[in-house]
């Protein structure tokens, strides 16, 4: 297999030095840069050949390598055969203020093109030209160097020698990794029921380069059942890198633990966990200049020694390890983890590193890479998360705050800022006129006209120029933050289509929102950036719903449903067919709900969780329950709970409790999935209502979209997301083969055909009860059978 690398990427990796500088480019800025390129190329004359594709094939570290790129411009004199290679760069910085690092990389890219041409044309020297366009002033600067073939050859050899060192470092490890994978055995004593079959399906999916959606009930051991066969696929180079992506920190920790189990059974795996930038960033020492940090200044001068040290001494690059070596070498920990990921076999992180158009890992996913395999854990979360990734809001409040701060000032910088903000201000002034119903706080509006959008682009470019020219201004940070908000909004607007709706909000501040109703086309595109994908969760019912919302019914889809590995008789599902929890009936049915909960806890002393669809309903039921049962220990999920309070809540569910504990939590919240209360830590779960999301404009727009698309509007917007939350909450109960307990579904709608057909196979051991006496009888019978 020939490994390909772009000339620009090669130069960036081998020659970069100096400071880590935040980049703030937009699609529109990239398009503007392309426009400037075309303009300069056209002005260069008839002999100027533009966008010339060049490539060079060689062998480095016994690997076939193809190095390729496109020169911006080439002029070859037909008589003398003299060659000029032109490299065009655009930025707002004055040419005289460009860093040595930037100039080295710019010239380096041009010299590599020049060497390929000199070699092809058999010439002794080439004129290398750097054309620099300063966007803020439109000044064009041209510099030239005359390079001999020998000089260019030495330059290229030095670059390739540096690249070969890192290539060898990686390939040497990959050889060891693949040999170890060939000998690797399953790390646990036995496969659980169905687990071996699941692992086999995963292995075959990877070999066939397909997409697999799997519903694997709680306790099936999904993490090892996906990681083990994928690691085995390293043999014969079927897989080059694994991305284990999930929505929660807890499931990332499970993946880390599973990889350590594989290592104890002689697997050779280097894994990196990417922690969010705002969580892992080191504080800047007091008194350090604004915009600078000891961890970013000179970052590229220290990163290679840091990587060598990490690779030589560690295999598990979790957060603690990344922070340890980042401190040791004084490098930014987040960027360090990203650079380390190039040398990792397994990358663990959030969904957004693959799917989010504004934060995906450019180094891996700018182009498809056949050797990547994606393992998407808790995939049911991706439906709503992806809609958020492809949505954006632009608010007026920061604009008003900036205008207030510059009121009465008359400097040139303020005059330029007012000019930059003027198109934005005009659009927000026009927005109320576009509202069909001015009295409404929130409403959809018609698609925005091009002139309106162009006003935003105009402000974006003017603000970008202002920021470049006024880096020490007191308002720089406020303007920068608003620029980022505008930039994000315009990036999302590039995706706008029939699957979007524009929403205008007037409270608490004037806001223009772009809401993605269906992100499946973009998810499908991301999934095809790898060789194969395994999407798995305990709750992917019905599978056809997730096929449509996650992969747009891709023809490469495979589906697989695993049975529960645990005895069905360990769990009793009871449905109160006499209690209504619709909003109109809640007050009248509150006494029946309290009685049902009392019957559940009276049947057996132990720990119970009760889930409700909202905090307000939770408070109402929990307070009434406590009032009627003053001696029972009751705890409630806080509205604003942090990691510590969350852990304190869970710690109270102790297996050693001698008195009953009842915890109240919210459906779809942090206690409804991703927690593991095994054995006597939890013996009963009650779920009150079918969990329908609250009525909202956005949910209604989703309903209308899918009603038009497949006549399943209510199901896709309300019923199925709600029922998924119900199943996740029910999954907290049975965590291994020794667990046993009650799932109490308190809502007569669970007994209707609309919901019964959604029940997974391991929920078939159910009983519908018509009153409190029948409920008490069924509870008694179940616990007697368990004893």
XYZ file of C-alpha atoms in Angstrom:
787
model
C 0.000 0.000 0.000
C 1.340 3.417 -0.979
C 1.121 5.983 1.805
C 0.240 9.486 0.615
C 1.156 12.782 2.215
C 0.587 16.319 0.993
C 3.598 18.576 0.479
C 2.039 21.275 2.648
C 1.378 18.794 5.480
C 4.925 17.416 5.155
C 6.458 20.889 5.441
C 4.163 21.842 8.342
C 5.153 18.712 10.280
C 8.903 18.838 9.676
C 9.707 22.574 9.647
C 7.227 24.227 11.981
C 8.719 26.085 14.939
C 7.897 28.921 17.280
C 4.614 29.757 18.992
C 1.259 28.043 18.993
C -1.111 30.637 17.541
C -4.887 30.256 17.469
C -6.309 30.118 13.950
C -9.581 31.821 13.075
C -10.478 31.014 9.507
C -13.922 30.612 8.014
C -15.203 28.977 4.868
C -15.869 32.439 3.504
C -12.299 33.511 4.316
C -11.015 30.417 2.514
C -13.204 31.286 -0.483
C -11.893 34.844 -0.389
C -8.344 33.486 -0.321
C -9.135 31.345 -3.367
C -10.549 34.420 -5.118
C -7.358 36.362 -4.413
C -5.291 33.437 -5.727
C -7.264 33.454 -8.977
C -6.908 37.232 -9.310
C -3.130 37.145 -8.824
C -2.757 34.169 -11.148
C -4.721 35.969 -13.876
C -2.575 39.091 -13.492
C 0.653 37.091 -13.838
C 0.406 36.909 -17.631
C -0.258 34.332 -20.381
C 2.821 32.188 -19.655
C 1.755 31.647 -16.022
C 0.521 28.066 -15.548
C -1.714 27.847 -12.479
C -2.494 24.990 -10.052
C 0.120 22.572 -11.389
C -0.161 19.104 -9.812
C 3.201 17.684 -8.766
C 4.143 14.432 -7.088
C 7.188 12.441 -6.080
C 7.301 8.751 -5.194
C 10.010 7.327 -2.987
C 10.681 4.721 -0.324
C 11.157 5.783 3.278
C 11.709 3.264 6.055
C 10.922 0.483 3.547
C 7.498 2.036 2.852
C 6.246 3.279 -0.494
C 5.497 7.009 -0.089
C 3.818 9.361 -2.550
C 4.329 13.046 -1.806
C 1.964 15.288 -3.754
C 0.667 18.829 -3.997
C -0.256 21.660 -6.333
C 2.006 24.603 -7.105
C 0.071 27.874 -7.286
C 1.962 28.953 -10.379
C 4.775 27.909 -12.722
C 6.443 29.749 -15.599
C 8.727 27.763 -17.919
C 10.560 29.811 -20.558
C 10.087 27.950 -23.867
C 13.507 29.059 -25.140
C 15.814 28.870 -22.131
C 13.744 26.377 -20.119
C 14.258 28.609 -17.090
C 11.720 27.775 -14.386
C 9.950 30.043 -11.912
C 7.811 28.505 -9.158
C 5.316 30.845 -7.462
C 3.788 30.229 -4.016
C 0.881 32.548 -3.095
C -0.019 33.273 0.530
C -2.723 35.589 1.910
C -3.133 36.947 5.447
C -3.887 40.173 7.288
C -0.373 40.489 8.792
C 2.068 42.961 7.272
C 4.806 41.085 5.363
C 7.504 42.723 7.501
C 5.839 41.323 10.621
C 5.659 37.693 9.473
C 7.418 35.328 11.876
C 10.503 33.402 10.830
C 8.459 30.213 11.315
C 5.854 31.359 8.780
C 8.490 32.406 6.236
C 10.378 29.120 6.644
C 7.224 27.125 5.946
C 6.139 29.326 3.016
C 9.542 29.081 1.345
C 9.800 25.396 2.217
C 6.591 24.543 0.400
C 7.717 26.470 -2.694
C 11.176 24.856 -2.627
C 9.726 21.360 -2.558
C 7.666 22.140 -5.671
C 10.775 23.681 -7.249
C 12.863 20.570 -6.572
C 10.297 18.259 -8.200
C 10.193 20.466 -11.299
C 13.989 20.836 -11.443
C 14.297 17.067 -11.275
C 11.658 16.529 -13.950
C 12.969 19.206 -16.333
C 16.664 18.414 -15.715
C 17.636 22.013 -14.939
C 20.457 23.271 -12.717
C 18.547 26.062 -10.998
C 15.036 27.365 -10.339
C 13.728 30.774 -9.368
C 11.496 30.401 -6.329
C 9.009 33.235 -5.791
C 6.870 34.011 -2.753
C 3.844 36.215 -3.547
C 2.246 37.621 -0.396
C -1.111 39.439 -0.415
C -1.926 41.437 2.721
C -5.726 41.383 2.961
C -6.075 44.475 5.169
C -4.206 46.770 2.758
C -4.290 44.716 -0.488
C -0.532 45.287 -0.776
C 1.242 42.593 -2.816
C 4.820 41.701 -1.844
C 6.973 39.492 -4.067
C 10.281 38.009 -3.009
C 12.533 35.697 -5.044
C 15.325 33.240 -4.351
C 17.447 31.560 -7.003
C 18.050 27.975 -5.865
C 20.413 25.497 -7.452
C 19.358 21.917 -7.997
C 21.970 20.819 -5.455
C 20.617 23.255 -2.834
C 17.065 22.084 -3.430
C 18.140 18.439 -3.268
C 19.842 18.965 0.097
C 16.756 20.795 1.410
C 14.429 17.969 0.336
C 16.755 15.295 1.722
C 16.818 17.054 5.109
C 13.008 17.264 5.154
C 12.609 13.610 4.199
C 15.237 12.525 6.731
C 13.311 14.269 9.512
C 10.024 12.773 8.323
C 11.581 9.307 8.014
C 12.646 9.387 11.675
C 9.029 9.768 12.777
C 7.832 7.348 10.131
C 10.270 4.730 11.424
C 9.252 5.397 15.011
C 5.632 4.723 14.079
C 6.217 1.786 11.702
C 8.492 0.000 14.170
C 5.751 0.190 16.779
C 3.042 -0.865 14.293
C 5.024 -4.021 13.482
C 5.187 -4.919 17.178
C 1.519 -3.996 17.628
C 0.358 -6.206 14.761
C 2.430 -9.193 15.894
C 0.975 -8.864 19.381
C -2.561 -8.577 17.950
C -2.047 -11.859 16.106
C -1.312 -13.628 19.409
C -3.920 -11.748 21.456
C -6.514 -13.828 23.321
C -9.827 -12.661 24.790
C -8.833 -11.046 28.109
C -11.619 -12.511 30.272
C -12.372 -16.058 31.364
C -15.416 -16.515 29.131
C -17.525 -14.718 26.585
C -20.939 -13.683 27.877
C -24.006 -15.030 26.134
C -24.114 -13.555 22.627
C -20.856 -11.651 23.129
C -18.783 -13.974 20.956
C -21.336 -13.664 18.161
C -21.331 -9.876 18.461
C -17.524 -9.764 18.291
C -17.654 -11.950 15.193
C -20.149 -9.653 13.509
C -17.926 -6.656 14.302
C -14.889 -8.395 12.808
C -16.763 -9.296 9.622
C -18.173 -5.763 9.326
C -14.662 -4.325 9.425
C -13.432 -6.845 6.861
C -16.351 -5.956 4.568
C -15.860 -2.201 5.206
C -19.491 -1.618 6.135
C -21.533 0.328 8.693
C -23.118 -1.693 11.519
C -25.866 -0.537 13.881
C -26.147 -2.820 16.903
C -28.564 -2.831 19.808
C -26.735 -4.583 22.614
C -28.666 -4.654 25.913
C -27.038 -3.577 29.149
C -24.550 -6.145 30.416
C -23.545 -7.589 27.051
C -20.041 -6.141 27.390
C -20.262 -3.862 24.369
C -16.893 -2.189 24.894
C -14.756 -5.333 24.814
C -17.008 -6.923 22.177
C -16.169 -4.058 19.816
C -12.577 -3.273 20.820
C -11.284 -6.866 20.879
C -12.213 -7.782 17.265
C -11.109 -4.353 16.033
C -7.690 -4.755 17.648
C -7.476 -8.238 16.099
C -8.082 -6.535 12.754
C -4.693 -4.818 13.091
C -3.277 -8.107 11.818
C -2.542 -7.911 8.072
C -3.043 -4.123 8.267
C -6.834 -4.292 7.903
C -7.013 -1.396 10.377
C -4.506 1.404 10.962
C -6.218 3.409 13.718
C -9.274 3.027 15.958
C -11.454 5.962 17.034
C -13.580 5.184 20.093
C -16.093 8.019 20.295
C -18.792 8.617 22.854
C -20.834 11.351 24.522
C -19.877 10.816 28.157
C -16.757 10.891 30.296
C -17.847 7.706 32.091
C -17.926 5.641 28.890
C -14.536 7.018 27.847
C -13.207 5.758 31.189
C -14.664 2.293 30.450
C -12.815 2.265 27.113
C -9.548 3.183 28.861
C -10.073 0.398 31.405
C -10.824 -2.136 28.661
C -7.679 -1.208 26.750
C -5.651 -1.695 29.939
C -7.201 -5.169 30.292
C -6.058 -5.946 26.748
C -2.559 -4.707 27.597
C -2.378 -7.022 30.607
C -2.961 -9.838 28.108
C 0.053 -8.695 26.067
C -1.640 -6.397 23.564
C 0.621 -3.577 22.416
C -1.538 -0.488 22.123
C -0.834 3.197 22.416
C -4.036 5.080 23.177
C -4.746 8.760 23.705
C -7.779 10.277 25.407
C -8.593 13.741 24.095
C -10.021 15.914 26.846
C -11.946 19.071 25.968
C -9.714 22.129 25.659
C -11.534 24.144 28.333
C -11.194 21.300 30.840
C -7.534 20.444 30.384
C -6.034 23.907 29.757
C -3.343 24.987 32.232
C -3.883 28.399 33.903
C -1.640 31.181 32.662
C 0.738 32.355 35.425
C -0.167 35.678 36.988
C 1.474 38.650 35.345
C 2.021 36.910 32.013
C 1.378 39.193 28.978
C -2.153 39.057 27.571
C -2.506 36.593 24.705
C 0.627 34.707 25.738
C 1.339 31.625 27.821
C 4.481 29.664 28.699
C 2.709 26.605 27.263
C 2.000 28.173 23.839
C 5.005 30.480 23.379
C 7.673 28.350 21.697
C 5.330 25.340 21.631
C 6.678 23.965 18.336
C 10.259 24.191 19.568
C 9.463 21.799 22.428
C 6.752 19.527 21.045
C 9.003 16.985 19.323
C 11.109 16.225 22.436
C 7.834 15.952 24.384
C 6.422 13.456 21.874
C 9.609 11.383 21.874
C 9.536 11.220 25.669
C 5.844 10.253 25.800
C 6.097 7.607 23.064
C 9.200 6.032 24.620
C 7.828 5.679 28.146
C 4.008 5.416 28.076
C 1.274 3.446 26.288
C -1.850 4.781 28.020
C -1.991 8.516 27.276
C -4.971 9.381 29.455
C -5.630 12.851 30.830
C -3.312 12.444 33.810
C -0.452 11.226 31.601
C -0.937 13.999 29.042
C -0.919 16.610 31.819
C 2.195 15.072 33.400
C 4.269 15.252 30.220
C 2.787 18.608 29.189
C 3.975 20.076 32.498
C 7.347 18.387 32.134
C 7.974 19.872 28.672
C 5.949 23.096 29.123
C 3.556 22.503 26.231
C -0.175 23.127 25.887
C -1.882 19.878 27.033
C -4.788 19.979 24.576
C -2.602 20.560 21.507
C -0.134 18.011 22.895
C -2.881 15.362 22.970
C -3.811 16.207 19.361
C -0.206 15.936 18.181
C 0.212 12.681 20.139
C -2.868 11.255 18.422
C -0.853 10.965 15.188
C 1.157 8.233 16.896
C -1.733 6.501 18.690
C -3.408 3.234 17.758
C -6.618 4.163 19.576
C -8.030 7.678 19.902
C -10.702 8.081 22.604
C -12.836 11.203 22.612
C -16.123 12.956 22.103
C -18.356 12.627 19.049
C -17.478 16.138 17.920
C -13.929 15.129 16.937
C -15.407 13.249 13.972
C -18.824 14.778 13.358
C -18.759 18.457 14.349
C -18.050 20.642 11.290
C -16.380 23.258 13.513
C -14.160 21.073 15.702
C -13.465 17.797 13.897
C -9.862 16.536 13.796
C -8.632 18.116 10.590
C -5.418 16.074 10.610
C -7.432 12.854 10.299
C -10.705 13.761 8.644
C -9.961 16.476 6.083
C -9.868 13.577 3.610
C -11.086 9.942 3.825
C -8.531 7.565 5.343
C -9.244 3.899 4.548
C -7.433 2.567 7.620
C -9.685 4.292 10.180
C -12.371 2.375 12.060
C -14.988 4.237 14.105
C -16.535 2.706 17.223
C -19.484 4.927 18.209
C -20.640 4.141 21.748
C -24.072 5.147 23.143
C -25.008 5.974 19.554
C -28.586 6.910 20.467
C -27.204 10.213 21.807
C -25.846 11.119 18.405
C -29.261 12.006 16.948
C -29.812 15.067 19.126
C -26.097 15.870 19.472
C -25.625 16.037 15.712
C -28.548 18.434 15.307
C -26.825 20.727 17.800
C -23.500 20.424 15.968
C -25.097 21.660 12.764
C -27.104 24.450 14.399
C -26.009 27.952 15.413
C -27.294 31.158 16.983
C -26.289 34.775 16.533
C -27.435 37.147 19.257
C -27.675 40.932 19.388
C -26.675 41.358 23.045
C -22.848 41.329 22.534
C -23.253 43.797 19.675
C -25.170 46.198 21.920
C -22.558 45.809 24.674
C -19.740 46.734 22.277
C -21.722 49.711 20.941
C -22.284 50.909 24.495
C -18.563 50.699 25.271
C -17.535 52.749 22.217
C -20.194 55.438 22.636
C -18.638 58.926 22.495
C -15.158 57.715 21.449
C -13.628 59.239 18.318
C -10.352 57.431 17.652
C -9.576 55.915 14.241
C -9.757 52.408 15.726
C -13.278 53.093 17.022
C -14.314 54.578 13.683
C -13.069 51.419 11.932
C -14.918 49.248 14.465
C -18.179 51.143 13.916
C -17.773 50.590 10.182
C -17.220 46.855 10.747
C -20.298 46.565 12.973
C -22.560 48.627 10.708
C -23.765 45.724 8.460
C -24.496 43.617 11.554
C -26.405 46.437 13.168
C -28.445 46.946 9.976
C -29.417 43.267 9.848
C -30.615 43.198 13.456
C -32.579 46.389 12.817
C -34.219 44.727 9.809
C -34.925 41.404 11.567
C -38.142 42.459 13.409
C -39.630 43.493 10.050
C -39.199 39.903 8.827
C -41.289 38.413 11.655
C -44.667 37.044 10.492
C -46.094 37.418 14.041
C -44.317 40.295 15.834
C -45.965 39.481 19.165
C -44.441 35.983 19.398
C -41.231 35.462 21.379
C -40.030 32.710 19.030
C -41.093 31.818 15.486
C -39.826 30.388 12.202
C -39.154 32.876 9.442
C -38.668 32.590 5.694
C -35.270 31.767 4.254
C -32.976 34.783 4.370
C -32.146 36.610 1.160
C -28.606 36.739 -0.227
C -28.260 40.471 0.455
C -29.033 39.876 4.141
C -26.413 37.092 4.411
C -23.839 39.140 2.505
C -24.150 41.834 5.174
C -22.951 39.281 7.719
C -20.042 38.283 5.478
C -19.123 41.951 5.083
C -18.981 42.454 8.861
C -17.021 39.240 9.264
C -14.254 40.383 6.929
C -14.125 43.922 8.376
C -14.011 42.577 11.941
C -11.253 40.140 11.016
C -9.195 43.004 9.609
C -9.913 45.174 12.673
C -8.780 42.404 15.013
C -5.525 42.020 13.097
C -4.807 45.751 13.269
C -5.864 46.364 16.903
C -4.482 43.449 18.875
C -3.698 45.592 21.926
C -7.037 47.419 22.018
C -9.044 47.212 25.252
C -12.054 45.884 23.330
C -10.073 43.277 21.392
C -11.282 40.319 23.482
C -14.967 41.351 23.350
C -14.802 41.899 19.595
C -12.927 38.619 19.114
C -15.597 36.657 21.009
C -18.360 38.188 18.911
C -16.356 37.562 15.741
C -16.154 33.875 16.698
C -19.946 33.779 17.218
C -20.534 35.355 13.804
C -17.934 33.120 12.182
C -19.585 30.009 13.661
C -23.018 31.123 12.447
C -21.759 31.646 8.890
C -19.989 28.294 8.860
C -23.253 26.577 9.704
C -25.107 28.661 7.129
C -22.940 26.998 4.464
C -24.861 23.765 5.194
C -28.300 25.375 4.989
C -30.895 23.447 2.983
C -34.328 21.833 3.119
C -33.345 20.100 6.375
C -32.986 23.479 8.127
C -35.282 26.088 9.580
C -34.470 29.683 10.483
C -35.887 30.794 13.835
C -36.094 34.342 15.152
C -36.235 34.938 18.913
C -37.054 38.269 20.532
C -36.475 37.286 24.182
C -34.343 37.491 26.241
C -32.435 39.154 23.389
C -32.909 39.361 19.646
C -31.481 36.144 18.220
C -31.254 34.569 14.779
C -31.018 30.769 14.980
C -30.223 28.221 12.288
C -31.792 24.927 13.375
C -30.797 21.650 11.742
C -33.762 19.267 11.767
C -31.980 16.289 10.200
C -28.189 15.887 10.343
C -28.089 12.383 8.839
C -26.598 13.437 5.467
C -23.631 15.021 7.254
C -23.217 12.073 9.632
C -23.203 9.714 6.657
C -20.467 11.759 5.003
C -18.373 11.652 8.184
C -18.828 7.905 8.598
C -17.437 7.345 5.121
C -14.176 9.005 6.143
C -13.130 5.650 7.559
C -13.063 2.039 6.433
C -15.851 0.808 8.706
C -18.112 1.989 11.511
C -19.767 0.224 14.439
C -22.606 2.230 16.037
C -23.827 0.534 19.210
C -26.020 1.199 22.204
C -28.254 -0.584 24.680
C -31.185 1.286 23.120
C -31.439 1.504 19.340
C -35.107 0.602 18.977
C -36.601 0.750 16.491
C -33.519 0.196 14.364
C -35.110 1.690 11.240
C -35.517 5.021 13.088
C -31.786 5.129 13.855
C -30.891 4.035 10.348
C -32.749 7.043 8.997
C -31.581 9.609 11.564
C -27.946 8.478 11.825
C -26.946 7.131 8.418
C -29.704 8.364 6.067
C -30.545 4.715 5.262
C -27.107 4.210 3.754
C -26.934 1.188 1.455
C -23.858 0.016 3.415
C -25.927 -0.307 6.614
C -25.976 -3.593 8.492
C -28.161 -4.103 11.577
C -27.797 -6.537 14.458
C -29.766 -6.966 17.681
C -28.246 -8.909 20.550
C -30.392 -10.724 23.112
C -29.921 -9.942 26.780
C -27.236 -12.212 28.282
C -29.040 -12.384 31.632
C -31.928 -14.613 32.790
C -35.227 -12.892 31.932
C -36.740 -14.073 35.211
C -34.291 -11.892 37.157
C -36.372 -8.884 36.124
C -40.109 -8.229 36.381
C -41.642 -5.474 34.261
C -44.894 -4.147 35.703
C -47.201 -1.684 33.900
C -49.817 0.245 35.875
C -52.684 0.164 33.412
C -54.819 2.302 35.715
C -52.670 5.444 36.054
C -52.647 8.362 33.616
C -49.750 10.829 33.597
C -50.710 13.125 30.736
C -50.396 16.766 31.723
C -54.166 17.165 32.081
C -54.444 14.076 34.339
C -51.342 14.448 36.534
C -52.977 16.181 39.481
C -55.907 13.740 39.611
C -53.562 10.712 39.414
C -50.947 11.925 41.914
C -52.427 9.890 44.824
C -52.365 6.718 42.674
C -48.738 7.381 41.732
C -47.716 7.802 45.370
C -49.550 4.587 46.313
C -47.822 2.672 43.495
C -44.411 3.840 44.693
C -45.316 2.887 48.267
C -46.301 -0.616 47.149
C -42.967 -0.981 45.319
C -40.805 -0.103 48.333
C -42.950 -1.938 50.906
C -42.523 -5.215 49.002
C -38.793 -5.277 49.736
C -36.370 -3.056 51.623
C -33.684 -1.708 49.339
C -32.509 1.073 47.037
C -34.845 2.465 44.354
C -34.674 5.077 41.602
C -37.751 6.950 40.365
C -37.521 8.792 37.047
C -39.740 11.644 35.871
C -39.701 13.688 32.627
C -39.011 17.130 34.145
C -37.611 18.807 37.257
C -40.932 20.460 38.046
C -42.819 17.158 37.919
C -40.013 15.491 39.890
C -40.289 18.094 42.642
C -44.060 17.729 42.810
C -44.015 13.928 43.078
C -40.974 13.724 45.370
C -42.364 16.280 47.807
C -45.738 14.527 47.959
C -44.043 11.147 48.410
C -41.899 12.497 51.257
C -44.967 14.060 52.866
C -46.814 10.722 52.810
C -43.705 8.721 53.825
C -41.792 10.893 56.314
C -39.654 8.027 57.641
C -38.317 6.964 54.211
C -34.906 8.276 53.143
C -35.566 10.369 49.991
C -32.984 12.157 47.826
C -33.494 14.273 44.711
C -31.355 15.119 41.708
C -30.266 18.765 41.856
C -30.994 21.119 38.987
C -27.365 22.276 38.804
C -25.401 19.266 40.017
C -21.642 19.142 39.477
C -19.408 16.063 39.372
C -18.992 16.023 43.137
C -22.707 16.261 43.972
C -23.426 13.645 41.317
C -21.002 11.246 42.947
C -22.408 12.010 46.406
C -25.883 11.150 45.098
C -24.674 7.789 43.732
C -22.636 6.968 46.845
C -25.824 6.862 48.906
C -26.926 3.797 46.923
C -24.859 1.465 49.063
C -25.335 -2.302 49.055
C -25.014 -2.220 52.846
C -28.050 0.046 53.395
C -30.386 -1.497 55.970
C -33.227 0.937 55.285
C -35.005 1.828 52.085
C -33.601 4.656 49.955
C -35.641 6.303 47.189
C -33.829 8.572 44.731
C -35.739 10.825 42.320
C -34.055 11.708 39.010
C -34.878 13.120 35.597
C -35.415 10.992 32.492
C -32.686 11.672 29.980
C -30.434 13.134 32.685
C -27.072 12.045 34.012
C -28.554 9.359 36.300
C -30.731 7.829 33.576
C -27.763 6.390 31.654
C -24.099 5.674 32.126
C -24.307 4.725 35.820
C -23.549 1.265 37.172
C -25.332 0.316 40.424
C -24.762 -3.425 40.570
C -26.272 -5.986 42.915
C -28.150 -4.625 45.934
C -27.085 -1.053 45.152
C -30.324 -0.874 43.101
C -33.263 -3.287 43.207
C -36.056 -1.262 41.637
C -36.672 1.422 39.000
C -39.942 3.290 38.567
C -40.530 5.384 35.430
C -43.393 7.840 35.555
C -44.809 8.809 32.123
C -43.667 7.778 28.640
C -41.029 10.508 28.683
C -42.274 12.643 25.810
C -40.058 15.709 25.312
C -41.763 18.975 26.185
C -43.734 20.748 23.505
C -41.518 23.280 21.761
C -41.207 25.112 18.501
C -38.109 23.159 17.535
C -39.688 19.766 18.274
C -42.767 20.783 16.303
C -40.578 21.763 13.363
C -38.898 18.350 13.527
C -42.359 16.778 13.622
C -43.477 18.711 10.536
C -40.235 17.869 8.695
C -40.553 14.101 9.220
C -44.305 14.123 8.678
C -43.638 15.459 5.197
C -40.710 13.096 4.688
C -42.054 9.741 5.957
C -45.421 10.360 7.726
C -43.779 9.618 11.104
C -43.629 13.165 12.441
C -44.955 12.627 15.987
C -42.969 9.413 16.423
C -39.651 10.933 15.305
C -40.019 14.205 17.195
C -41.626 13.041 20.426
C -42.451 9.356 20.933
C -39.186 7.642 19.988
C -36.788 10.087 21.707
C -38.973 9.838 24.819
C -39.123 6.053 24.770
C -35.362 5.855 24.346
C -35.030 7.759 27.626
C -37.414 5.274 29.236
C -35.360 2.297 28.045
C -32.118 3.912 29.193
C -33.573 4.481 32.650
C -34.843 0.906 32.800
C -31.361 -0.292 31.835
C -29.962 0.982 35.149
C -31.468 -2.051 36.903
C -29.878 -5.267 35.591
C -26.124 -4.819 35.205
C -24.868 -8.406 35.521
C -26.067 -11.994 35.895
C -26.553 -11.760 39.663
C -28.757 -8.651 39.600
C -32.515 -8.884 40.074
C -35.263 -6.347 40.516
C -38.420 -4.523 39.429
C -39.074 -2.082 36.598
C -42.326 -0.250 37.275
C -43.774 1.650 34.306
C -46.354 4.104 35.637
C -48.470 5.196 32.675
C -51.302 3.323 30.993
C -49.901 4.338 27.578
C -47.177 1.695 28.040
C -49.917 -0.930 27.634
C -51.048 0.401 24.234
C -49.994 -1.111 20.911
C -48.152 2.114 19.980
C -45.650 1.432 22.796
C -45.849 -2.334 23.118
C -44.390 -2.789 19.646
C -41.338 -0.818 20.728
C -40.519 -3.077 23.676
C -37.229 -4.980 23.189
C -37.201 -8.788 23.622
C -35.771 -8.609 27.152
C -38.832 -6.546 28.202
C -41.300 -9.256 27.268
C -41.482 -10.629 30.822
C -44.155 -8.058 31.667
C -47.377 -7.936 33.630
C -50.087 -5.314 33.373
C -51.832 -4.504 36.629
C -55.275 -2.867 36.923
C -55.106 -1.550 40.486
C -52.893 -1.181 43.548
C -53.888 -4.582 44.931
C -52.788 -6.400 41.762
C -49.545 -4.424 41.837
C -48.873 -5.490 45.437
C -49.630 -9.117 44.544
C -47.250 -9.137 41.568
C -44.473 -7.541 43.617
C -44.918 -10.131 46.323
C -44.858 -13.020 43.856
C -41.704 -11.744 42.185
C -39.682 -11.318 45.354
C -40.849 -14.694 46.658
C -39.655 -16.299 43.408
C -36.259 -14.642 43.780
C -35.758 -15.856 47.349
